[in-house]
Coordinates of C-alpha atoms in Angstrom, one line a residue:
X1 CA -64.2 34.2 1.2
X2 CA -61.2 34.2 -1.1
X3 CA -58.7 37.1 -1.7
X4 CA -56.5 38.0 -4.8
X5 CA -52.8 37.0 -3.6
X6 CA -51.5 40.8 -3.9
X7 CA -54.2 41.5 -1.9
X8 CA -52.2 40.7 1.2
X9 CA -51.4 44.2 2.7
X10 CA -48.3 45.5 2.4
X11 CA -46.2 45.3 6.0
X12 CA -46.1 48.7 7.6
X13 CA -42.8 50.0 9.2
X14 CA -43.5 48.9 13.0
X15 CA -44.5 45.4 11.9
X16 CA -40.9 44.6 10.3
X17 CA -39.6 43.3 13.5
X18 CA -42.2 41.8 15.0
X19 CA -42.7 38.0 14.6
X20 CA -45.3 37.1 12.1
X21 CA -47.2 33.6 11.6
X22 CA -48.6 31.9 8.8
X23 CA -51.0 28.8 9.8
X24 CA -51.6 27.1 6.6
X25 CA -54.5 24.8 6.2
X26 CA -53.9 21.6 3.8
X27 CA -55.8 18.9 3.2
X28 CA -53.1 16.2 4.7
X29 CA -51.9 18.3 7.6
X30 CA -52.0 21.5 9.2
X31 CA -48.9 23.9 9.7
X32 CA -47.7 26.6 12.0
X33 CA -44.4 28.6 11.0
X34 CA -44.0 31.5 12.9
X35 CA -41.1 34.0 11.2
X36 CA -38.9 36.1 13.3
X37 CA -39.7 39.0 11.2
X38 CA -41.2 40.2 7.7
X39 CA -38.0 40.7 5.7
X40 CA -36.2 39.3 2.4
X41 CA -34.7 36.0 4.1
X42 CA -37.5 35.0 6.4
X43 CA -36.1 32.9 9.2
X44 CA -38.6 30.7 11.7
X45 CA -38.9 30.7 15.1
X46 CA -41.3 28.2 15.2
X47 CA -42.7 25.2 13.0
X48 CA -44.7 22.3 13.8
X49 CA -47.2 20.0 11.7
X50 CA -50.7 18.6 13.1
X51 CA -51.7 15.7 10.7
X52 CA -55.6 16.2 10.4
X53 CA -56.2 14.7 7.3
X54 CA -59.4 17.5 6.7
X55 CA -59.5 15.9 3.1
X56 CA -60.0 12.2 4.1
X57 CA -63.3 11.6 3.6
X58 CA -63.7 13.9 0.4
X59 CA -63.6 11.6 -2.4
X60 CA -66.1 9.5 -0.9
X61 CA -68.7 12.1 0.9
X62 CA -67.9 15.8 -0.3
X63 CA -67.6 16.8 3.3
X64 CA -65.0 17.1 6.4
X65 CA -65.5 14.7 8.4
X66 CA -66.6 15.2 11.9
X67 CA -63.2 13.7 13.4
X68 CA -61.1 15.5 11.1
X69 CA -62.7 18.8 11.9
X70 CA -62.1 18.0 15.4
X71 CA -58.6 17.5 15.0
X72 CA -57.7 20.5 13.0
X73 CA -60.1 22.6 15.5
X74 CA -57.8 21.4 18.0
X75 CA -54.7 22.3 16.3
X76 CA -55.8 25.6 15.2
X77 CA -56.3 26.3 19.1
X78 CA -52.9 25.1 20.1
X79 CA -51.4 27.0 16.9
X80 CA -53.4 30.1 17.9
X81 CA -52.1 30.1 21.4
X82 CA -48.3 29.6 20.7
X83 CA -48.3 32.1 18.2
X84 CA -49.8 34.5 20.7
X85 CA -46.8 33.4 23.1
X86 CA -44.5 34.3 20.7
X87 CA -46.0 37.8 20.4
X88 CA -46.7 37.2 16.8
X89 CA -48.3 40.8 16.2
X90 CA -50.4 38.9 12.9
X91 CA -51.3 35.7 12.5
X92 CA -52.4 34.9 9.0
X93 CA -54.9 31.7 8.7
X94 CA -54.9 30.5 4.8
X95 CA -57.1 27.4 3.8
X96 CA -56.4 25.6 0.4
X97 CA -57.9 22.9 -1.4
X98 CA -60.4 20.5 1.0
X99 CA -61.8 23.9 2.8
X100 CA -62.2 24.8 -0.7
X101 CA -64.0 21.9 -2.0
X102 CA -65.6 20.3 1.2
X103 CA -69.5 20.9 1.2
X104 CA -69.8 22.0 5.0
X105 CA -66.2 23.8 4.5
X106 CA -68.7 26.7 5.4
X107 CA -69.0 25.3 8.5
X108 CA -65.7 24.8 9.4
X109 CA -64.5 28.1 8.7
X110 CA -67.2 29.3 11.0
X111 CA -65.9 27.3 14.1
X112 CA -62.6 27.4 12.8
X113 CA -63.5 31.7 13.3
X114 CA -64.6 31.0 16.8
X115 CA -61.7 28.4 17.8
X116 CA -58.6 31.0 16.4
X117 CA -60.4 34.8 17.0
X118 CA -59.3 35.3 13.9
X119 CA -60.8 35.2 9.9
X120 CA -59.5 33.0 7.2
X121 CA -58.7 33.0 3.9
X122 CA -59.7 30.4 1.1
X123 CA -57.1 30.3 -1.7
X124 CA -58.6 29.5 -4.7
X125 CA -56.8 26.8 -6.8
X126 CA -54.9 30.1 -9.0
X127 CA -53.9 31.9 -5.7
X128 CA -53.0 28.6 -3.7
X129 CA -50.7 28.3 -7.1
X130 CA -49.5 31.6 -7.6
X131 CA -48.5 32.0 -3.6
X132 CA -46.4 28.8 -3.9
X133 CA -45.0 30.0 -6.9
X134 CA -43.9 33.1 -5.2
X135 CA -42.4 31.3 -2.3
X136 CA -40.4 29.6 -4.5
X137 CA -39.8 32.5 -7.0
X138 CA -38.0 35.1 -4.2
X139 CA -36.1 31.8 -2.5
X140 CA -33.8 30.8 -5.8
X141 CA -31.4 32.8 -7.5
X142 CA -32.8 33.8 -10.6
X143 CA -35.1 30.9 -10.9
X144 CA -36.4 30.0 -14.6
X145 CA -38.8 26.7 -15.1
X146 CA -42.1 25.3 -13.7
X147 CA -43.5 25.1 -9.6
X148 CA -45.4 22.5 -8.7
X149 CA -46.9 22.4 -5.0
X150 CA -47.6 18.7 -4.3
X151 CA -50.5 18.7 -1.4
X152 CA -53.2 16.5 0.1
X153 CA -55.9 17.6 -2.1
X154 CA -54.2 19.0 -5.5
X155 CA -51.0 19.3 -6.9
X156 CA -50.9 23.0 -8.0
X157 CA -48.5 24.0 -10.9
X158 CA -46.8 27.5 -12.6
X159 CA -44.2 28.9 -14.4
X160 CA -41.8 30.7 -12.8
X161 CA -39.1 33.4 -13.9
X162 CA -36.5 35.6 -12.8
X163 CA -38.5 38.4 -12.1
X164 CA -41.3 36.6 -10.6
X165 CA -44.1 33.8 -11.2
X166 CA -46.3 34.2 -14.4
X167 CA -49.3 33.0 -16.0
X168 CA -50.4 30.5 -16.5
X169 CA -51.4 28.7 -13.7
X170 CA -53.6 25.3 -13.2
X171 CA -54.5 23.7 -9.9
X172 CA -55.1 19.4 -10.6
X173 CA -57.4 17.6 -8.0
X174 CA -53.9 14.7 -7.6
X175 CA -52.9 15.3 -4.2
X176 CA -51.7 12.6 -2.3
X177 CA -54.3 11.4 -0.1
X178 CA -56.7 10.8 -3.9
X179 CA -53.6 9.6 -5.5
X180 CA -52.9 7.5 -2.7
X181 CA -56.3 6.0 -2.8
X182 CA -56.1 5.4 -6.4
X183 CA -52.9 3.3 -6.0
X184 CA -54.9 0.8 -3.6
X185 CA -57.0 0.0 -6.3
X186 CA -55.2 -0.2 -9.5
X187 CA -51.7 1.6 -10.0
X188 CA -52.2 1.2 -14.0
X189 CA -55.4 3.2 -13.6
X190 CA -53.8 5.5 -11.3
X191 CA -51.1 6.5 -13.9
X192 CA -53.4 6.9 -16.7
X193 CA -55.6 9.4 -14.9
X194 CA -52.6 11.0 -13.7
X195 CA -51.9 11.7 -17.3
X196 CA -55.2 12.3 -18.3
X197 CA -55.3 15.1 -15.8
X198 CA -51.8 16.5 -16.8
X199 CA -52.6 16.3 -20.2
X200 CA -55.8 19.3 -19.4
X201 CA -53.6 21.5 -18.9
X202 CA -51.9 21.3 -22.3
X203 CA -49.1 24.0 -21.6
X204 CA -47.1 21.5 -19.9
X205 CA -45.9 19.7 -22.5
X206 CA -42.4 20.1 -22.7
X207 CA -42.6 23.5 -21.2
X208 CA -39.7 23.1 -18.7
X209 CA -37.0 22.1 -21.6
X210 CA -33.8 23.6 -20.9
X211 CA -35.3 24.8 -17.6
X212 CA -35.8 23.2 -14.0
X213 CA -38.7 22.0 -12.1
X214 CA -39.1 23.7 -8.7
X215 CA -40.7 21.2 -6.2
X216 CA -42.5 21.7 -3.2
X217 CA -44.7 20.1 -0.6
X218 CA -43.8 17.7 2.0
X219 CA -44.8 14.4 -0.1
X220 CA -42.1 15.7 -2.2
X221 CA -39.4 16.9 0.3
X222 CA -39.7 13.4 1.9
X223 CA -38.2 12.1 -1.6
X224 CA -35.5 14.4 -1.1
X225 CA -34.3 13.4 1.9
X226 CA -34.7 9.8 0.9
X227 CA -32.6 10.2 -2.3
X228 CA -30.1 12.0 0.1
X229 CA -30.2 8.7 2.7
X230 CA -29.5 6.8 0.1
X231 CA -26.8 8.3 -1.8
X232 CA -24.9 9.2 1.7
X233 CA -24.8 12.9 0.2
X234 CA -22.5 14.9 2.4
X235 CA -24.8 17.9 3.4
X236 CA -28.5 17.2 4.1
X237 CA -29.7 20.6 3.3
X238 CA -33.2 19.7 1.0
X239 CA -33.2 23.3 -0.6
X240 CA -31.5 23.7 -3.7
X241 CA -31.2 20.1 -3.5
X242 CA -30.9 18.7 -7.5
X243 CA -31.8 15.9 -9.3
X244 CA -31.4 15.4 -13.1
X245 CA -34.6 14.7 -14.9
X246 CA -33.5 10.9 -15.5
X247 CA -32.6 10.9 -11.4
X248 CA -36.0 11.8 -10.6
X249 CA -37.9 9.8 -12.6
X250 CA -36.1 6.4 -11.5
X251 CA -36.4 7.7 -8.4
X252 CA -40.1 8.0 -8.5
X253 CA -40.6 4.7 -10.5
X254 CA -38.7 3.1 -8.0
X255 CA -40.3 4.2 -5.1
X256 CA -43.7 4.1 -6.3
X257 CA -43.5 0.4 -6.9
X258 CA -42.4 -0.5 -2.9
X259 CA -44.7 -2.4 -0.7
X260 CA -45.0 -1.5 2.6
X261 CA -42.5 -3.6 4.3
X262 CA -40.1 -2.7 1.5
X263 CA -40.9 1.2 2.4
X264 CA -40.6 0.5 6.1
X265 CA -36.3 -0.6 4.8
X266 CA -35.7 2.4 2.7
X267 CA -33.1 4.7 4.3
X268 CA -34.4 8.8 5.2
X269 CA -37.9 7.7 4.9
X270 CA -39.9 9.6 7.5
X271 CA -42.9 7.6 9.1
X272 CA -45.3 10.2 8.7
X273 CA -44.9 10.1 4.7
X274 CA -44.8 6.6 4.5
X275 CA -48.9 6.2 3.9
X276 CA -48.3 8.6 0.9
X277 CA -45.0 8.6 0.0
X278 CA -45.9 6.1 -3.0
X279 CA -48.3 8.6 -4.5
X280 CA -45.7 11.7 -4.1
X281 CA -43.3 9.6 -6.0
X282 CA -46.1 8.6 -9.0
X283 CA -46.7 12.2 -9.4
X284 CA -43.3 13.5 -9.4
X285 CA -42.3 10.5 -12.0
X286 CA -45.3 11.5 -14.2
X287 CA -44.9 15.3 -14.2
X288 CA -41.6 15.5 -14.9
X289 CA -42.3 12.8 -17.8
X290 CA -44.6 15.4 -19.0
X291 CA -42.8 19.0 -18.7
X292 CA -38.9 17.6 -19.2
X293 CA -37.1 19.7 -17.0
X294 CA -33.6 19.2 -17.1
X295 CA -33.1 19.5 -13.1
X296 CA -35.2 18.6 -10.6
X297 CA -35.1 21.1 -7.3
X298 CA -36.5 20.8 -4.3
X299 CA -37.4 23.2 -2.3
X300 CA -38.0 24.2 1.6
X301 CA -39.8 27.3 0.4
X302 CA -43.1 27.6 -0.8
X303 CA -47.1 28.9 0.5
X304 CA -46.2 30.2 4.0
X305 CA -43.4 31.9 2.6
X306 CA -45.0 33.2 -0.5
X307 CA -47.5 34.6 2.4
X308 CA -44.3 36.5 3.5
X309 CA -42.9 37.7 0.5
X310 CA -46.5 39.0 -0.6
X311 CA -46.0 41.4 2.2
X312 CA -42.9 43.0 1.3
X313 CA -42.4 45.7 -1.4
X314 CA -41.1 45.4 -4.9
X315 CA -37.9 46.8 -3.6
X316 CA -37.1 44.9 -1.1
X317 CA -38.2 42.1 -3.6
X318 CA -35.4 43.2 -5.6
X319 CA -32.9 42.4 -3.2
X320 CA -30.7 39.1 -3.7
X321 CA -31.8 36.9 -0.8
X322 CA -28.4 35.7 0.1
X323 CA -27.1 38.4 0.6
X324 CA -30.1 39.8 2.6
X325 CA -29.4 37.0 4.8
X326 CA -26.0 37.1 5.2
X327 CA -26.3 40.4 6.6
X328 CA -29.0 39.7 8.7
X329 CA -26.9 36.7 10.0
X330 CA -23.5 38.6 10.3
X331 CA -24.6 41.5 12.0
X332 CA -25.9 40.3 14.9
X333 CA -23.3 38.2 15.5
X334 CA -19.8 40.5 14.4
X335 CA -18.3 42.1 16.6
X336 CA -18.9 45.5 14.7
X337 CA -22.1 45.5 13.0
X338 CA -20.9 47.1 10.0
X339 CA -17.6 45.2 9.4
X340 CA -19.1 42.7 6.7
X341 CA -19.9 45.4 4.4
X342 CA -16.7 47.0 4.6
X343 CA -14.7 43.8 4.4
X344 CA -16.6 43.5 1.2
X345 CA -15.5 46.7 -0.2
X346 CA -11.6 46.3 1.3
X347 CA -11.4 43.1 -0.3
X348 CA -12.7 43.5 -3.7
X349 CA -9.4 45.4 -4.7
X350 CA -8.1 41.8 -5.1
X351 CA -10.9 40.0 -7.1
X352 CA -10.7 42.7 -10.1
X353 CA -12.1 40.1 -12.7
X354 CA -14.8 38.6 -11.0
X355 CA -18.5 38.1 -12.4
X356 CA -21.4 39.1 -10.8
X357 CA -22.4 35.6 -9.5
X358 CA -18.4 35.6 -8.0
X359 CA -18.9 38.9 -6.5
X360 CA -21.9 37.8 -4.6
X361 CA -20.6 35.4 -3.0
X362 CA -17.8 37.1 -1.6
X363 CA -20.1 39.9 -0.5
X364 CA -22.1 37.2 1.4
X365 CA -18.7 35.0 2.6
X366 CA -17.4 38.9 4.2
X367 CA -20.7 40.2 5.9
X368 CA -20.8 36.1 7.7
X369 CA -16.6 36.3 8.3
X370 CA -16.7 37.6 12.0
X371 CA -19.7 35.7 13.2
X372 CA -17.5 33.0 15.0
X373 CA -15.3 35.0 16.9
X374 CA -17.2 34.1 20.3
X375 CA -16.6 30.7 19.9
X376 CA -13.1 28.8 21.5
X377 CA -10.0 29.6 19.5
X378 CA -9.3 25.6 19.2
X379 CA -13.1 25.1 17.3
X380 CA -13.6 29.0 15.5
X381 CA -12.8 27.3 11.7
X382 CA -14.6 24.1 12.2
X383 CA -17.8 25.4 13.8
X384 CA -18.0 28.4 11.5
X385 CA -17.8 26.2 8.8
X386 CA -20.1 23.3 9.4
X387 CA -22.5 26.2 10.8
X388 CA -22.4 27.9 7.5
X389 CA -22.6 25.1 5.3
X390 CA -26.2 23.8 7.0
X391 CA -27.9 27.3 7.7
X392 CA -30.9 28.2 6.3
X393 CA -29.8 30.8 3.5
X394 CA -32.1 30.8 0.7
X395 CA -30.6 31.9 -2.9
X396 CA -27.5 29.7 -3.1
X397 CA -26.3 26.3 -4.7
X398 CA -25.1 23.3 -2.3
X399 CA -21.3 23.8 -4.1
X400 CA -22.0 27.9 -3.4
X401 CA -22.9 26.9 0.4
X402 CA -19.3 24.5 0.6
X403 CA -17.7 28.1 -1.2
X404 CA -19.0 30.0 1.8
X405 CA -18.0 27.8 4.5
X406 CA -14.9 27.1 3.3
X407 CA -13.5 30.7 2.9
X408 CA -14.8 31.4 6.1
X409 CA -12.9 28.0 7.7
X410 CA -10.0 29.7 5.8
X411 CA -10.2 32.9 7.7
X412 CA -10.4 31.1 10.8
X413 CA -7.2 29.5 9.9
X414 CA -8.5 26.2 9.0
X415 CA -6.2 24.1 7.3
X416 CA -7.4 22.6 4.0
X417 CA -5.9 19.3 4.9
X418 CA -8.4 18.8 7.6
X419 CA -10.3 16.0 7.1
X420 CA -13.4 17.2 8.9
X421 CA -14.4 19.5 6.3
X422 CA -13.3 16.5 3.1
X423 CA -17.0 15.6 2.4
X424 CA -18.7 18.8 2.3
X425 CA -15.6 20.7 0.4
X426 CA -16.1 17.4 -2.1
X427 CA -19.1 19.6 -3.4
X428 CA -16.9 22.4 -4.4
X429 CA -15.0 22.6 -7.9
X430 CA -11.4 23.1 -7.5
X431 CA -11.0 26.2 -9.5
X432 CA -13.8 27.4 -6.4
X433 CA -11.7 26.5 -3.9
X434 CA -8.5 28.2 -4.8
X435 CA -10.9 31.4 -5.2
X436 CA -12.4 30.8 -1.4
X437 CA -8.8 30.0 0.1
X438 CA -7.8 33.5 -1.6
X439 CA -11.2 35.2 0.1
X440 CA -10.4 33.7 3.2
X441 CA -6.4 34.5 3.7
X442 CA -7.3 38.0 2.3
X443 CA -10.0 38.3 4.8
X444 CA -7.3 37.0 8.1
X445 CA -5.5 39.8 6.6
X446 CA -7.7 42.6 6.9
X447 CA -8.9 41.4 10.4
X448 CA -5.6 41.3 11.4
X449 CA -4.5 45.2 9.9
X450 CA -8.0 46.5 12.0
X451 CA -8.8 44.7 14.5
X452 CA -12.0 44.3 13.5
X453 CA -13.2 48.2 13.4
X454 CA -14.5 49.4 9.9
X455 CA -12.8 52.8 10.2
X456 CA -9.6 51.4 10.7
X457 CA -10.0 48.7 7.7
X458 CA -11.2 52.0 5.5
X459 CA -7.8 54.0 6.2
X460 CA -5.8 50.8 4.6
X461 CA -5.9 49.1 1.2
X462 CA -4.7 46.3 -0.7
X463 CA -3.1 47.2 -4.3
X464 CA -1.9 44.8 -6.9
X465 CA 1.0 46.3 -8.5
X466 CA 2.9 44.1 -10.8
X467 CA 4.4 41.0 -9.4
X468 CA 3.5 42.7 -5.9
X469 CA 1.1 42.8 -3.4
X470 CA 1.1 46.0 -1.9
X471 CA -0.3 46.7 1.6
X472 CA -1.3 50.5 1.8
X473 CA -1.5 51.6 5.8
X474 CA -1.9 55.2 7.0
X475 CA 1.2 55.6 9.1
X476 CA 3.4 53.2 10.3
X477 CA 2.3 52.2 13.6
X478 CA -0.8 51.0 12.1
X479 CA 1.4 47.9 10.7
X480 CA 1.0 44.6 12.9
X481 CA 4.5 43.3 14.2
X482 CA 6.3 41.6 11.5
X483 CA 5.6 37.6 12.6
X484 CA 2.1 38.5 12.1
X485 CA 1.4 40.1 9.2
X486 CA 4.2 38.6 7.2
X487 CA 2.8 35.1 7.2
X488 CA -1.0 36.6 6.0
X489 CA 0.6 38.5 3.4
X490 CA 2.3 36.0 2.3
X491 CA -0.4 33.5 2.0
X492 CA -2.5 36.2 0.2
X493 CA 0.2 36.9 -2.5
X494 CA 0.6 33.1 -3.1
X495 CA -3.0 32.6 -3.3
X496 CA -2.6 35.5 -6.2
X497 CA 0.5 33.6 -7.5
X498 CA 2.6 37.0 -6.9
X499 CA 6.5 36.6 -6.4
X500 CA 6.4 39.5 -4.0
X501 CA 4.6 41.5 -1.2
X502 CA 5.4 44.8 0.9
X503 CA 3.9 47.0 3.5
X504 CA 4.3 51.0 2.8
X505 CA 2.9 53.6 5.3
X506 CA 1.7 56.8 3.7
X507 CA 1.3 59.4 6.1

């Protein structure tokens, strides 16, 4: 009934670009996410949420109750006929901790069989953490602390590192819905358990020093989107969203101590959570108490996608996710497919001294740079950059998505006095922003010298010589007329603090 999580078979070649669909099985609520394709940046086509509660009655009988079943049998028909519409070639059912536990959970997975057409698979409690822990693992930039998966049913926890999750792993029975139960009977006796139950797993202690905790779950992404309510944050992305230690915890104590009609006032809280949301914040409060991260992350990535990511090779494991992204993003929308990748290689002439984290980002800001050229001259910077700053990418900081917009508005020929884009571009240092108003002037440069066609790009170049900024073209006639080019020099040799700037054809 269960299965290793590298057991999941590798994706085979025609199966790459054909939707595939995760329907994960909780003990709070039941998910469909449909993904346009098995790849390193996993974008959905479809997500929606049937609240069956299949752990309700566990504490109290051992079993699923009757009603529950009903409802998630109901969903998992609906999910299995919308995943069919969407020509998902696989549809991959996982079950996690009240299948696991239930006494007739037997039972359910038989009509469960009959209902979808298709088998499922029974995480244990060190697969349902390991999965998460890979979701979250290949959706960070070189992640480095602790996961912890917050469901119904358990709260799962791992360590997680730069090349991947590791050992060890431990699954606590302090999902919400027990949690939630224990609150309505004595919150003092609640905590203690809490700890009681942290406290078996003795590698926790302290183990996140220095390091950040990675959360995930939907108890804990409704936090998230509170504390961003609350503080009026400019961009309402959740992943990647950070909290210092001392943030979190006051914002689990204070939460946690709400009644109802206090909750029912708080700004971002969403009505579904609210039954739970008091247990979520207990158990973030305590386990951070208890591992003393330094950040606090939260993160839109976890089982489904560690589903995903199970599929792929190491290789394409290997590759950074932003950037995997970005080209996905940017070649389906350039004009030129290819013109990202060789924007990134014209331009880099004139970032000789960048780091490795730098250089990504300007890879990523060149492969997105022509993806707004459908839209009205009058609205190009502005919707390319409010686009960019709220997409989906995976792999990046807030202040790293405000970068990327931004150089992008600057290529558009945004002007950074426009207030629109004051709140987000708040999030970005200012030593960043001179670096993404030097990306984006260079890059209205080099769409201006080819027109948007990669060979053409290829037969110029951009040399720093001296004092001067040199622009190398193959003959003369390849030079835009003087009004034109002059002003985007220009602003690129400023941007460089250089004195001077020429074109020279060398034919």
């Amino acid at each position: 009934m269960t299965a290793s999580p590298r057991s999941a078979p590798r994706a085979q070649e025609g199966e790459r670009h054909e939707p595939f669909a995760v329907v994960d099985i909780g003990s709070n609520s039941i998910r469909l996410v449909v993904y346009e394709r098995l790849c390193r940046a996993p974008i959905a086509l479809f997500n929606e949420k049937s609240v069956s509660t299949l752990g309700r009655s566990l504490a109290s009988t051992g079993r699923i109750g009757r009603e529950e079943m009903d409802s998630a049998l109901h969903a998992l028909r609906r999910f299995a006929h919308i995943a069919s519409a969407l020509r998902a070639r696989e549809v991959e059912y996982v079950a996690t901790e009240a299948v696991r536990r239930a006494m007739n959970g037997a039972e359910f997975l038989a009509e469960a069989r009959r209902a979808t057409g298709r088998p499922l698979t029974v995480l244990s409690g060190h697969e349902e953490a390991h999965t998460a822990a890979m979701g979250v693992a290949y959706s960070f930039h070189r992640p480095r602390g602790v996961v912890g998966d917050l469901g119904g049913g358990s709260v799962d926890l791992s360590l997680v590192t730069p090349d991947g999750p590791i050992a060890p792993y431990g699954s606590l029975p302090l999902g919400t819905l027990p949690v939630t139960r224990m609150l309505l009977e004595d919150r003092a006796a609640a905590t203690r358990l809490i700890d009681e139950r942290l406290a078996s797993l003795p590698w926790l202690e302290g183990v996140c020093r220095g390091q950040s905790f990675y959360v995930v779950g939907g108890g804990w992404r409704a936090l998230a989107r509170i504390r961003l309510a609350i503080t009026d944050t400019p961009l309402k992305v959740v992943h990647d969203y950070r909290l210092t230690a001392e943030e979190a915890v006051k914002l689990g104590r204070s939460i946690a101590a709400l009644d109802d009609e206090e909750l029912k006032t708080v700004p971002g809280m969403p009505g579904r959570r609210m039954p739970t949301v008091r247990a979520a914040a207990l158990l973030l409060e305590r386990v951070v108490r208890r591992i003393e991260p330094e950040a606090v992350v939260f993160s839109a990535f976890g089982l489904r996608e560690g589903r995903v990511f199970l599929r792929l090779t190491p290789e394409e494991l290997q590759e950074d996710p932003l950037l995997a992204g970005a080209h996905d993003f940017g070649r389906t929308r350039s004009r030129v497919p290819t013109i990202g990748r060789a924007m990134g290689e014209w331009t880099r002439s004139v970032f000789p001294n960048e780091t490795p984290e730098q250089r990504r980002l300007r890879l990523a800001a060149c492969e997105l740079s022509d993806s707004a050229w459908r839209e009205h001259p009058a609205f190009r910077a502005r919707e390319a950059f409010y686009r960019l700053a709220q997409y989906p990418f995976i792999g990046l900081t807030h202040a790293e998505r405000a970068f990327l917009a931004y150089a992008c508005f600057i290529r558009y020929e945004g002007s950074p006095e426009d207030l629109f884009i004051r709140p987000i571009l708040s999030l970005l240092p200012e030593p960043e922003r001179r670096r993404a108003e030097l990306l984006g002037a260079t890059l209205q440069l080099g769409y201006r010298v080819s027109a948007a066609v990669p060979d053409l790009l290829a037969s110029s170049r951009l040399e720093i010589a001296g004092d001067e900024l040199v622009l190398h073209l193959p003959v003369s006639d390849m030079a835009p007329d003087p009004d034109i080019s002059r002003p985007r020099l220009r602003a690129v040799a400023k941007a460089l603090g250089l004195g001077r700037f020429r074109v020279t054809a060398t034919a």
